[in-house]
XYZ file of C-alpha atoms in Angstrom:
569
model
C 10.825 4.634 12.364
C 12.882 1.984 10.600
C 10.964 -1.275 10.192
C 13.131 -3.985 11.741
C 11.468 -6.636 9.525
C 12.919 -5.064 6.372
C 16.527 -5.687 5.405
C 17.532 -2.159 4.383
C 21.125 -3.333 3.992
C 20.556 -5.989 1.325
C 22.892 -4.859 -1.466
C 21.780 -7.197 -4.276
C 18.607 -6.326 -6.186
C 18.120 -10.069 -6.828
C 17.004 -10.534 -3.214
C 14.865 -7.391 -2.784
C 11.066 -7.684 -2.897
C 9.075 -6.036 -5.680
C 7.583 -3.416 -3.367
C 11.034 -2.495 -2.060
C 12.325 -2.134 -5.624
C 9.592 0.434 -6.243
C 9.878 2.190 -2.872
C 13.670 2.487 -2.892
C 14.161 3.523 -6.511
C 15.867 6.899 -6.868
C 14.645 8.549 -10.038
C 17.546 10.764 -11.071
C 17.619 12.229 -14.574
C 20.082 9.519 -15.657
C 17.852 6.789 -14.240
C 14.806 8.204 -16.039
C 16.724 8.246 -19.329
C 17.770 4.612 -18.878
C 14.225 3.613 -17.938
C 12.899 5.243 -21.115
C 15.421 3.254 -23.160
C 14.308 0.035 -21.475
C 10.600 0.485 -22.217
C 11.087 2.070 -25.661
C 11.044 0.071 -28.926
C 14.331 -1.371 -30.168
C 16.959 -3.773 -28.824
C 19.276 -2.448 -26.098
C 22.414 -3.537 -24.233
C 22.593 -2.155 -20.672
C 26.278 -2.181 -19.686
C 27.947 -1.669 -16.333
C 30.256 -3.361 -13.800
C 28.802 -5.473 -11.003
C 26.749 -3.551 -8.490
C 25.908 -0.575 -10.699
C 22.155 -1.223 -10.758
C 21.451 -3.201 -13.938
C 19.185 -5.722 -12.192
C 17.453 -3.004 -10.178
C 16.727 -1.046 -13.362
C 15.286 -4.081 -15.140
C 13.131 -5.171 -12.218
C 11.833 -1.625 -11.754
C 10.935 -1.422 -15.456
C 9.209 -4.800 -15.192
C 7.092 -3.689 -12.222
C 6.118 -0.445 -13.936
C 5.046 -2.244 -17.110
C 3.048 -4.852 -15.196
C 1.073 -2.154 -13.384
C 0.431 0.124 -16.386
C -1.693 -1.306 -19.216
C -0.456 1.435 -21.554
C 3.106 0.152 -21.321
C 4.615 -2.884 -23.111
C 4.054 -6.456 -21.977
C 7.209 -7.230 -19.894
C 9.030 -10.541 -19.546
C 11.900 -10.702 -17.026
C 14.460 -13.529 -17.093
C 17.810 -14.012 -15.400
C 20.493 -16.182 -17.010
C 22.791 -16.185 -13.997
C 22.890 -20.005 -13.850
C 24.205 -20.470 -17.386
C 27.520 -21.741 -16.012
C 25.808 -24.965 -14.872
C 25.360 -25.865 -18.548
C 29.059 -25.393 -19.315
C 30.066 -29.056 -18.712
C 27.703 -30.084 -21.543
C 30.246 -28.599 -23.983
C 32.559 -31.516 -23.288
C 29.978 -34.229 -22.522
C 27.139 -33.656 -25.025
C 27.441 -33.414 -28.797
C 24.275 -31.294 -28.866
C 25.365 -28.942 -26.053
C 24.552 -25.769 -28.011
C 21.085 -27.081 -28.865
C 20.443 -27.837 -25.182
C 21.647 -24.327 -24.291
C 19.547 -22.743 -27.056
C 16.424 -24.554 -25.808
C 17.165 -23.608 -22.189
C 17.437 -19.900 -23.136
C 14.029 -20.005 -24.845
C 12.403 -22.072 -22.080
C 13.499 -19.455 -19.537
C 11.624 -16.905 -21.637
C 8.538 -19.154 -21.782
C 8.587 -19.489 -17.974
C 9.141 -15.737 -17.623
C 6.151 -15.142 -19.892
C 4.039 -17.473 -17.730
C 5.069 -15.482 -14.651
C 3.896 -12.262 -16.317
C 0.601 -13.906 -17.317
C -0.039 -14.859 -13.668
C 0.668 -11.317 -12.484
C -1.609 -9.800 -15.103
C -4.395 -12.344 -14.541
C -4.988 -11.715 -10.850
C -8.442 -10.284 -11.450
C -9.492 -12.430 -14.391
C -9.279 -15.989 -15.691
C -5.735 -16.884 -16.698
C -5.413 -17.694 -20.403
C -4.016 -21.153 -21.116
C -2.037 -21.726 -24.297
C 0.395 -24.253 -22.854
C -1.013 -27.362 -21.172
C 0.079 -28.064 -17.587
C 1.797 -31.296 -18.609
C 3.840 -29.479 -21.260
C 4.658 -26.610 -18.903
C 5.820 -29.038 -16.203
C 8.094 -30.647 -18.802
C 9.631 -27.223 -19.556
C 10.184 -26.545 -15.855
C 11.823 -29.926 -15.359
C 14.065 -29.429 -18.413
C 15.213 -26.029 -17.107
C 15.732 -27.263 -13.554
C 17.764 -30.270 -14.675
C 19.892 -28.196 -17.078
C 20.720 -25.798 -14.232
C 21.920 -28.775 -12.196
C 24.139 -29.946 -15.054
C 21.830 -32.867 -15.921
C 20.273 -33.756 -19.242
C 18.238 -36.924 -19.686
C 18.192 -38.185 -23.251
C 14.610 -39.440 -23.254
C 11.602 -38.950 -25.516
C 10.324 -35.961 -23.527
C 13.639 -34.110 -23.645
C 14.131 -34.788 -27.347
C 10.563 -33.669 -28.050
C 11.216 -30.376 -26.205
C 14.364 -29.803 -28.273
C 12.261 -30.139 -31.413
C 9.309 -28.097 -30.145
C 10.954 -24.938 -28.813
C 12.119 -22.414 -31.395
C 11.985 -18.633 -31.783
C 8.973 -18.485 -34.126
C 7.033 -20.698 -31.683
C 7.975 -18.301 -28.824
C 7.034 -15.236 -30.904
C 3.591 -16.722 -31.536
C 2.971 -17.233 -27.817
C 4.172 -13.724 -26.997
C 1.809 -12.215 -29.587
C -1.135 -14.214 -28.217
C -0.419 -12.689 -24.797
C -0.071 -9.213 -26.282
C -3.467 -9.558 -27.970
C -5.179 -10.953 -24.881
C -3.869 -8.241 -22.540
C -4.190 -5.539 -25.209
C -0.503 -4.596 -25.162
C 0.919 -3.150 -28.389
C 4.513 -4.209 -27.722
C 6.586 -6.640 -25.650
C 9.968 -6.085 -23.988
C 12.167 -9.048 -23.047
C 14.383 -8.163 -20.060
C 17.354 -10.560 -20.222
C 19.340 -10.090 -17.020
C 22.806 -11.557 -16.329
C 23.329 -11.959 -20.079
C 27.133 -11.546 -20.051
C 27.991 -15.251 -20.359
C 31.701 -14.467 -20.281
C 32.976 -17.872 -19.163
C 31.615 -19.778 -22.123
C 32.444 -18.047 -25.421
C 30.665 -20.830 -27.327
C 27.432 -20.108 -25.464
C 27.989 -16.343 -25.614
C 28.056 -16.356 -29.413
C 24.969 -18.592 -29.455
C 23.185 -16.324 -26.971
C 23.642 -13.172 -29.016
C 22.525 -15.027 -32.141
C 19.324 -15.841 -30.229
C 19.130 -12.210 -29.048
C 19.393 -10.932 -32.623
C 16.683 -13.335 -33.837
C 14.350 -12.378 -30.977
C 14.127 -8.849 -32.379
C 10.801 -8.291 -34.144
C 8.612 -5.356 -35.143
C 6.813 -5.302 -31.791
C 9.175 -7.418 -29.666
C 12.324 -5.793 -28.210
C 14.962 -7.713 -26.213
C 17.095 -5.834 -23.663
C 20.188 -7.489 -22.140
C 22.410 -6.552 -19.190
C 26.117 -6.997 -19.984
C 29.573 -6.135 -18.658
C 31.698 -3.413 -20.265
C 34.933 -5.403 -20.289
C 34.606 -9.081 -21.152
C 31.325 -9.307 -23.077
C 32.014 -10.402 -26.649
C 28.991 -9.972 -28.919
C 30.116 -12.456 -31.542
C 30.547 -12.012 -35.293
C 26.893 -11.538 -36.245
C 25.481 -8.992 -33.773
C 26.530 -5.409 -34.496
C 26.228 -2.803 -31.736
C 24.718 0.414 -32.988
C 22.892 -1.401 -35.775
C 21.234 -4.463 -34.231
C 21.202 -3.051 -30.696
C 21.995 0.228 -28.968
C 24.481 0.286 -26.058
C 23.625 2.269 -22.903
C 25.893 2.638 -19.859
C 24.287 2.428 -16.430
C 27.476 3.407 -14.527
C 27.723 7.142 -13.856
C 30.195 9.137 -11.740
C 29.029 12.621 -10.848
C 29.939 13.229 -7.213
C 29.962 16.999 -7.731
C 26.213 16.966 -8.457
C 24.113 17.722 -5.376
C 21.430 15.342 -6.631
C 23.892 12.525 -6.947
C 22.316 9.070 -7.041
C 24.135 7.842 -3.931
C 23.125 10.825 -1.788
C 19.538 10.148 -2.778
C 19.911 6.471 -1.854
C 21.111 7.453 1.618
C 18.181 9.846 2.008
C 15.407 7.669 0.557
C 16.386 4.079 1.225
C 18.280 4.394 4.495
C 16.480 7.374 6.015
C 19.861 9.019 6.505
C 18.553 11.343 9.218
C 18.228 8.203 11.369
C 21.747 6.964 10.646
C 24.546 7.582 13.087
C 26.916 8.827 10.381
C 28.252 12.413 10.273
C 27.379 14.175 7.020
C 31.016 14.717 6.000
C 31.793 11.004 6.506
C 28.700 10.055 4.497
C 29.925 12.336 1.698
C 33.352 10.672 1.767
C 31.777 7.220 1.596
C 29.716 8.388 -1.368
C 32.874 9.417 -3.224
C 34.815 6.315 -2.131
C 32.102 4.042 -3.543
C 32.956 5.415 -7.011
C 29.386 5.604 -8.268
C 28.581 1.941 -7.508
C 25.437 1.627 -5.335
C 26.225 -1.870 -4.045
C 29.618 -0.704 -2.762
C 28.000 2.320 -1.124
C 25.448 0.141 0.690
C 28.214 -2.181 1.912
C 30.298 0.753 3.147
C 27.420 2.208 5.168
C 26.720 -1.211 6.638
C 30.405 -1.665 7.550
C 30.611 1.794 9.114
C 27.592 1.135 11.324
C 28.940 -2.317 12.230
C 32.249 -0.933 13.565
C 30.673 0.557 16.705
C 33.573 -0.641 18.834
C 35.939 1.786 17.045
C 35.497 5.265 18.549
C 37.997 7.082 16.335
C 36.411 8.420 13.124
C 39.755 8.174 11.342
C 40.365 4.541 12.301
C 36.789 3.627 11.449
C 36.960 5.263 8.031
C 40.443 3.935 7.262
C 39.392 0.385 8.123
C 36.486 0.609 5.654
C 38.798 1.986 2.953
C 41.346 -0.777 3.577
C 38.696 -3.525 3.635
C 37.111 -2.405 0.386
C 40.398 -1.770 -1.423
C 41.416 -5.358 -0.576
C 38.027 -6.606 -1.765
C 38.265 -4.681 -5.062
C 41.713 -6.101 -5.748
C 40.502 -9.614 -4.930
C 37.547 -9.155 -7.310
C 39.860 -7.927 -10.060
C 42.346 -10.758 -9.556
C 39.509 -13.308 -9.600
C 39.171 -12.653 -13.343
C 42.383 -14.696 -13.724
C 40.597 -17.758 -12.370
C 37.650 -17.201 -14.666
C 39.662 -16.406 -17.788
C 43.010 -18.097 -17.243
C 44.296 -17.158 -20.695
C 44.377 -13.506 -19.584
C 46.281 -14.121 -16.334
C 49.477 -12.270 -17.313
C 47.508 -9.386 -18.836
C 45.506 -8.974 -15.616
C 48.709 -8.980 -13.523
C 50.227 -6.261 -15.711
C 46.959 -4.323 -15.573
C 47.190 -4.160 -11.775
C 50.734 -2.792 -12.030
C 49.537 -0.187 -14.520
C 46.720 0.773 -12.147
C 49.159 1.177 -9.227
C 51.436 3.364 -11.371
C 48.487 5.598 -12.231
C 47.537 5.925 -8.548
C 51.111 6.951 -7.694
C 51.287 9.473 -10.555
C 48.002 11.141 -9.637
C 48.838 11.156 -5.911
C 52.104 12.983 -6.665
C 50.276 15.386 -8.999
C 47.787 16.280 -6.265
C 50.547 16.782 -3.716
C 51.983 19.412 -6.053
C 48.532 21.010 -6.292
C 47.990 21.126 -2.524
C 48.421 24.934 -2.455
C 46.392 25.507 -5.624
C 42.652 25.543 -6.267
C 42.568 22.544 -8.603
C 42.829 18.762 -8.427
C 43.970 16.031 -10.844
C 41.941 12.813 -11.148
C 42.409 12.111 -14.884
C 44.985 9.956 -16.634
C 45.301 10.094 -20.420
C 46.912 7.222 -22.335
C 48.269 8.183 -25.731
C 46.642 6.287 -28.570
C 49.135 4.519 -30.789
C 48.770 4.570 -34.571
C 48.919 0.803 -34.361
C 46.151 -0.603 -32.198
C 47.249 -3.161 -29.610
C 44.267 -5.434 -29.017
C 45.710 -6.989 -25.850
C 46.457 -3.578 -24.310
C 42.883 -2.543 -25.054
C 41.640 -5.750 -23.434
C 43.798 -4.993 -20.369
C 42.083 -1.614 -19.992
C 38.661 -3.213 -20.488
C 39.310 -5.607 -17.598
C 40.132 -2.627 -15.357
C 36.873 -1.002 -16.440
C 34.858 -4.165 -15.807
C 36.276 -4.429 -12.282
C 35.306 -0.795 -11.655
C 38.940 0.306 -11.192
C 38.950 2.626 -14.225
C 36.070 4.860 -15.297
C 36.279 5.782 -19.017
C 35.914 9.468 -19.930
C 36.384 9.396 -23.694
C 39.068 10.762 -26.001
C 40.708 14.177 -26.136
C 43.091 15.645 -28.693
C 46.322 17.469 -27.841
C 47.839 18.600 -31.088
C 48.122 16.985 -34.467
C 48.004 13.164 -34.405
C 48.069 13.142 -30.592
C 44.932 11.622 -29.090
C 44.534 10.435 -25.540
C 42.012 8.055 -24.000
C 41.068 9.423 -20.577
C 40.223 7.490 -17.405
C 39.482 8.244 -13.767
C 41.000 5.610 -11.457
C 38.962 4.437 -8.478
C 38.960 7.373 -6.042
C 39.039 5.064 -3.014
C 42.666 4.177 -3.855
C 43.595 7.845 -4.225
C 42.069 8.454 -0.784
C 44.087 5.546 0.566
C 47.231 7.192 -0.805
C 46.188 10.467 0.858
C 46.114 12.178 -2.539
C 43.507 14.669 -1.293
C 44.909 15.316 2.187
C 47.062 18.310 1.105
C 50.151 16.934 2.913
C 48.247 16.974 6.211
C 49.259 14.298 8.703
C 45.872 14.158 10.399
C 42.412 13.129 9.222
C 40.189 16.066 8.357
C 37.101 15.000 6.360
C 36.094 18.587 5.557
C 39.521 19.395 4.113
C 39.506 16.196 2.016
C 36.051 17.072 0.669
C 37.177 20.614 -0.113
C 40.112 19.235 -2.119
C 37.958 16.737 -4.016
C 35.393 19.413 -4.858
C 37.994 21.640 -6.493
C 37.913 22.149 -10.235
C 39.861 19.676 -12.348
C 43.098 20.786 -13.929
C 42.795 21.701 -17.594
C 44.578 18.632 -18.973
C 44.921 15.036 -17.731
C 48.253 13.532 -16.793
C 49.366 12.295 -20.220
C 51.397 9.101 -20.553
C 52.157 6.249 -22.890
C 51.259 2.916 -21.345
C 54.729 1.628 -22.195
C 56.396 4.331 -20.069
C 54.509 3.189 -16.957
C 55.675 -0.416 -17.246
C 59.100 -2.049 -17.401
C 60.262 -4.246 -20.271
C 59.323 -7.457 -18.462
C 55.771 -6.220 -17.891
C 55.373 -5.166 -21.521
C 56.536 -8.583 -22.720
C 53.940 -10.154 -20.366
C 51.016 -8.578 -22.224
C 50.243 -11.863 -23.952
C 47.783 -14.727 -23.748
C 48.507 -17.597 -21.346
C 47.199 -20.492 -23.397
C 47.292 -23.997 -21.856
C 49.797 -26.460 -23.306
C 48.781 -29.547 -25.210
C 48.175 -32.298 -22.644
C 49.804 -34.859 -24.946
C 53.031 -33.236 -26.221
C 53.227 -30.004 -24.125
C 53.485 -27.731 -27.177
C 52.098 -24.207 -26.886
C 48.834 -23.338 -28.604
C 48.840 -20.817 -31.416
C 45.454 -19.226 -30.616
C 42.462 -19.336 -28.233
C 40.220 -20.892 -30.862
C 42.613 -23.712 -31.771
C 40.826 -27.088 -31.544
C 43.711 -29.509 -32.269
C 47.411 -29.423 -31.456
C 49.431 -28.262 -34.491
C 52.303 -30.533 -33.405
C 50.707 -33.906 -32.587
C 47.100 -33.491 -33.711
C 45.585 -34.295 -30.314
C 42.277 -32.590 -29.507
C 42.827 -29.660 -27.125
C 40.569 -29.725 -24.054
C 39.841 -26.722 -21.806
C 39.010 -27.393 -18.177
C 35.502 -26.419 -17.145
C 35.377 -23.021 -15.409
C 32.562 -24.368 -13.254
C 34.806 -27.211 -12.090
C 37.636 -24.746 -11.443
C 35.279 -22.663 -9.304
C 34.322 -25.716 -7.259
C 38.040 -26.286 -6.495
C 38.521 -22.847 -4.914
C 39.581 -23.130 -1.276
C 37.329 -21.783 1.466
C 40.400 -19.803 2.547
C 40.228 -17.787 -0.694
C 36.670 -16.530 -0.186
C 36.829 -12.747 0.395
C 33.245 -12.659 1.663
C 34.041 -14.779 4.775
C 35.853 -13.504 7.869
C 39.187 -15.006 8.867
C 37.589 -16.514 11.981
C 34.899 -18.287 9.947
C 37.430 -19.602 7.426
C 39.622 -21.047 10.204
C 36.666 -22.697 11.934
C 35.456 -24.315 8.698
C 38.888 -25.505 7.579
C 40.039 -26.759 10.987
C 36.844 -28.242 12.429
C 34.815 -29.498 9.449
C 35.352 -31.655 6.362
C 34.655 -28.685 4.071
C 37.820 -27.454 2.323
C 36.549 -26.099 -1.010
C 33.463 -24.441 -2.466
C 32.550 -27.754 -4.064
C 32.720 -29.514 -0.690
C 30.192 -27.052 0.705
C 27.762 -26.863 -2.203
C 27.792 -30.600 -2.949
C 27.504 -31.748 0.690
C 24.253 -33.581 1.430
C 23.786 -31.670 4.726
C 25.952 -28.517 4.471
C 24.294 -26.780 7.437
C 24.994 -29.717 9.776
C 28.597 -29.967 8.587
C 29.222 -26.246 9.057
C 27.820 -26.356 12.580
C 30.568 -28.766 13.585
C 32.683 -25.620 13.840
C 32.500 -24.335 17.412
C 30.645 -21.027 17.446
C 28.907 -21.597 14.099
C 25.199 -21.914 14.776
C 22.087 -21.944 12.631
C 22.236 -18.265 11.652
C 25.972 -18.244 10.856
C 25.800 -21.478 8.842
C 22.920 -20.108 6.752
C 24.817 -16.851 6.213
C 27.996 -18.719 5.147
C 26.057 -20.835 2.656
C 24.217 -17.816 1.218
C 27.414 -15.771 0.883
C 29.210 -18.674 -0.806
C 26.370 -19.037 -3.329
C 26.554 -15.281 -3.938
C 30.322 -15.529 -4.543
C 29.831 -18.411 -6.988
C 27.255 -16.384 -8.899
C 29.636 -13.407 -9.063
C 32.553 -15.630 -10.081
C 30.634 -17.371 -12.830
C 28.862 -14.301 -14.202
């Protein structure tokens, strides 16, 4: 029986209880390899798009290490609220010092949490006095609200907290609990909206590395910039958590359906479940959402209409997520627009290729972009954005003749399904036939193209940075890092990404239904995200909308917070 008190459909590992993390973990060979990397000595970067299981992996490793005295001492920390410290960059001269201290305090508090868990059956060791610990908690809480009080206590904390001090406390804990090593699990470490903080963070990461102390950070594959001093492969090893292997019978997502959702209890035909597995493109969070959506559409009797609605809903959501990068990183707006056109061209090319293969025993899901002798950094960045959004899955390089190398990608299979690339020219909806097509062998070579041939001249000329003009004389900037206008000498100011997020209209939130958006906009005073989050009584204001009660208002607030976290992470 399914326990009605457990939310089996919660897609974010942040909100799942420790016991559920352990019970619902699917230990595939890939997962076991990643787990071994997490608990092994040495610094690691765990990379993957949103929803691929980075947080789940870290929390599982944490639980395992807490319960096994032969494993390292674990410390788990999430830096998802770093964006709240962004305004300090323009209001505080010591913004980086405040950020640096906040990063280390989070580790101190994470260490205290581990001490409590490990001390359940014995007296808890005390190395930090309660008064001092309360000061750390207050400092962290205020920083995450965008507040910093310049008083004696705050200044004393800035002087007290440093890496050697933290190392000493960690080693005291290791000795007390008889642990030979310590692993620092730094979740949500891709601070992509604040390059100044990002560079500072990876400097801290590099300095945290010690003989028996190993930091591990979760990052994104597209927009994470490791700064000039941290060298991947030397200072830290990179491991990818995102895997696509839908031809494997022990695929991660099939196991999730069996173990977490008790698939024999679900009212989903096996062939539809298999299609949803493929359409989720190896991303567990998407898979969970798709199952939830399928079960929620009980009023639609037609399998085809039900499935097509899920595909349409999630394709719109994926595009919205990809386009949202423009709001986060405005300087890449044109590049992101061109990237979407490139993606659509690839979908059309591969759909046509599969139509030609409809009578064969092969399929084509690979695109190969020819590598130019002259690297184009902005084109590479465009591809990295598509990877980060989960629209392209990288498959490495192949060689086709002398001096002809291609970088291969698989585009998101959901969009190929939407284009009926695997329907073999059939007008109807036949899940078994679609699955048969998808399970065919791949053609020997990918579709090989130059990026320039898939775009028109206007698109190619748009692969450039969109840098804001000088507010004083309206001259263009010469580079992202430029601090002063080269024409008039005025200091160049970038608008806070946090403030930009707060200005987003409720109407632009993809996680709210059209009905809810209309009710909020028409019948309440809430028009933007900032209006909702900064309102003194948001629940009461939301319930002014007819039909929005206690449960709906709580759900709207929670989903908006979740969107903000996604936007600013």
